[in-house]
Amino acid sequence: MRSDASPNKQSLHYIVRSGIAGGAAGCVAKTVIAPLDRVKILIQASNPDFRKYAGSWSGAIRAAGYIYSENGVYGLLQGHSATLLRIFPYAAIKYMAYDQIESLLMPTQESQTNLRRFSAGAISGIISVFFTYPLELTRGAALSTYLHRPSFFHVMTEIYQEGPRIHGLSSSTTPISGSLFSSFPILKFYRGFTVTIIGMIPYAGTAFLTWGSLRSHFILPSMSSSLRTTQTRFKSTPVADLSIGAVSGLVAQTVSYPFEVVRRRMQVGGVTRPDRWLRCGETVRDIWDVRGWRGFYVGLSIGYLKIVPMTAVSFAVWQWSKKVLGV
């Protein structure tokens, strides 16, 4: 017989299954939008072969067609194994952390507020990025190189062994940073980490805020019929989850996109500026000088094509997986 008692969210059983549900959601969502992800990174990184495609949805489609004509399906899915290697732990930690933080900040429906929803999402995003950022850095460096196809582990080895030279961290122009990276090689994998964290706060916070707020207004409470109001509400279905997830992704992407552009340019700075290490402020000025405020939204249309279905699928699969796994 099914128990109406609330599950113990601090139990190992719940934490592990919550993480599996989140990791599965991330992998399915990323697989759905893998070709768009490939195109977006090439445009964001100002790859010379793809600058002409920036700025429109049709450009993204033409870029994808160009990649397909040159390298077939493999070209569109290049680096996807590295993506899955990163996204499973990232999504697992993010959703698992959100479940834990939500239970602490909002143990009852009455305690749910938009500020707490935003805080829970932002904190869970920061935690997941901290533990998986080296994988994201390696993936970005691998995908931003169009003419070469270095393996994930080859790129990771290069960053660790020869990062200051290959990836633009010249000790002659930044002696303090060069010395720091020499003393602590692991820090080479956290290049651009600060701007990533700054961008993660509005992205994850806004995504979970929108998700939680819309569900509280439009989805029927599942634990007790006494909590239901006369307001028109709907049952929690895959279509409802997909719809709310899509809106959440749209809002979050709009708010956080400039941070994503700066982060990507910093991460792959060694590709476009192999002689030096681009700092955050310098990267911002460089983008502004070349394109003005529009430079911070390069590829946003592709971002919508990517983020909206990805977030929709991610949230929907997360909810479905939790039901299947009994959490």
mmCIF file of N, CA and C in Angstrom, residues 42 46-53 66 146-147:
data_model
loop_
_atom_site.group_PDB
_atom_site.id
_atom_site.type_symbol
_atom_site.label_atom_id
_atom_site.label_comp_id
_atom_site.label_asym_id
_atom_site.label_seq_id
_atom_site.Cartn_x
_atom_site.Cartn_y
_atom_site.Cartn_z
ATOM 1 N N LEU A 42 30.555 27.197 -31.523
ATOM 2 C CA LEU A 42 31.432 27.682 -32.593
ATOM 3 C C LEU A 42 31.188 29.159 -32.882
ATOM 4 N N SER A 46 33.650 32.856 -31.619
ATOM 5 C CA SER A 46 34.138 33.656 -32.752
ATOM 6 C C SER A 46 35.063 32.856 -33.652
ATOM 7 N N ASN A 47 34.730 31.590 -33.870
ATOM 8 C CA ASN A 47 35.497 30.766 -34.797
ATOM 9 C C ASN A 47 35.432 31.420 -36.182
ATOM 10 N N PRO A 48 36.578 31.666 -36.822
ATOM 11 C CA PRO A 48 36.597 32.385 -38.106
ATOM 12 C C PRO A 48 35.679 31.792 -39.166
ATOM 13 N N ASP A 49 35.521 30.469 -39.168
ATOM 14 C CA ASP A 49 34.691 29.818 -40.174
ATOM 15 C C ASP A 49 33.200 30.023 -39.937
ATOM 16 N N PHE A 50 32.822 30.525 -38.745
ATOM 17 C CA PHE A 50 31.403 30.584 -38.405
ATOM 18 C C PHE A 50 30.919 31.973 -38.004
ATOM 19 N N ARG A 51 31.773 32.990 -38.093
ATOM 20 C CA ARG A 51 31.341 34.345 -37.754
ATOM 21 C C ARG A 51 30.224 34.826 -38.678
ATOM 22 N N LYS A 52 30.265 34.422 -39.923
ATOM 23 C CA LYS A 52 29.269 34.885 -40.896
ATOM 24 C C LYS A 52 27.875 34.339 -40.612
ATOM 25 N N TYR A 53 27.784 33.308 -39.770
ATOM 26 C CA TYR A 53 26.489 32.714 -39.473
ATOM 27 C C TYR A 53 25.830 33.315 -38.238
ATOM 28 N N TYR A 66 26.214 23.356 -43.083
ATOM 29 C CA TYR A 66 27.608 23.344 -43.513
ATOM 30 C C TYR A 66 28.397 22.246 -42.799
ATOM 31 N N TYR A 146 37.212 23.681 -34.747
ATOM 32 C CA TYR A 146 36.418 23.034 -35.798
ATOM 33 C C TYR A 146 37.247 22.129 -36.693
ATOM 34 N N LEU A 147 38.444 22.587 -37.072
ATOM 35 C CA LEU A 147 39.228 21.854 -38.061
ATOM 36 C C LEU A 147 39.950 20.651 -37.465
#
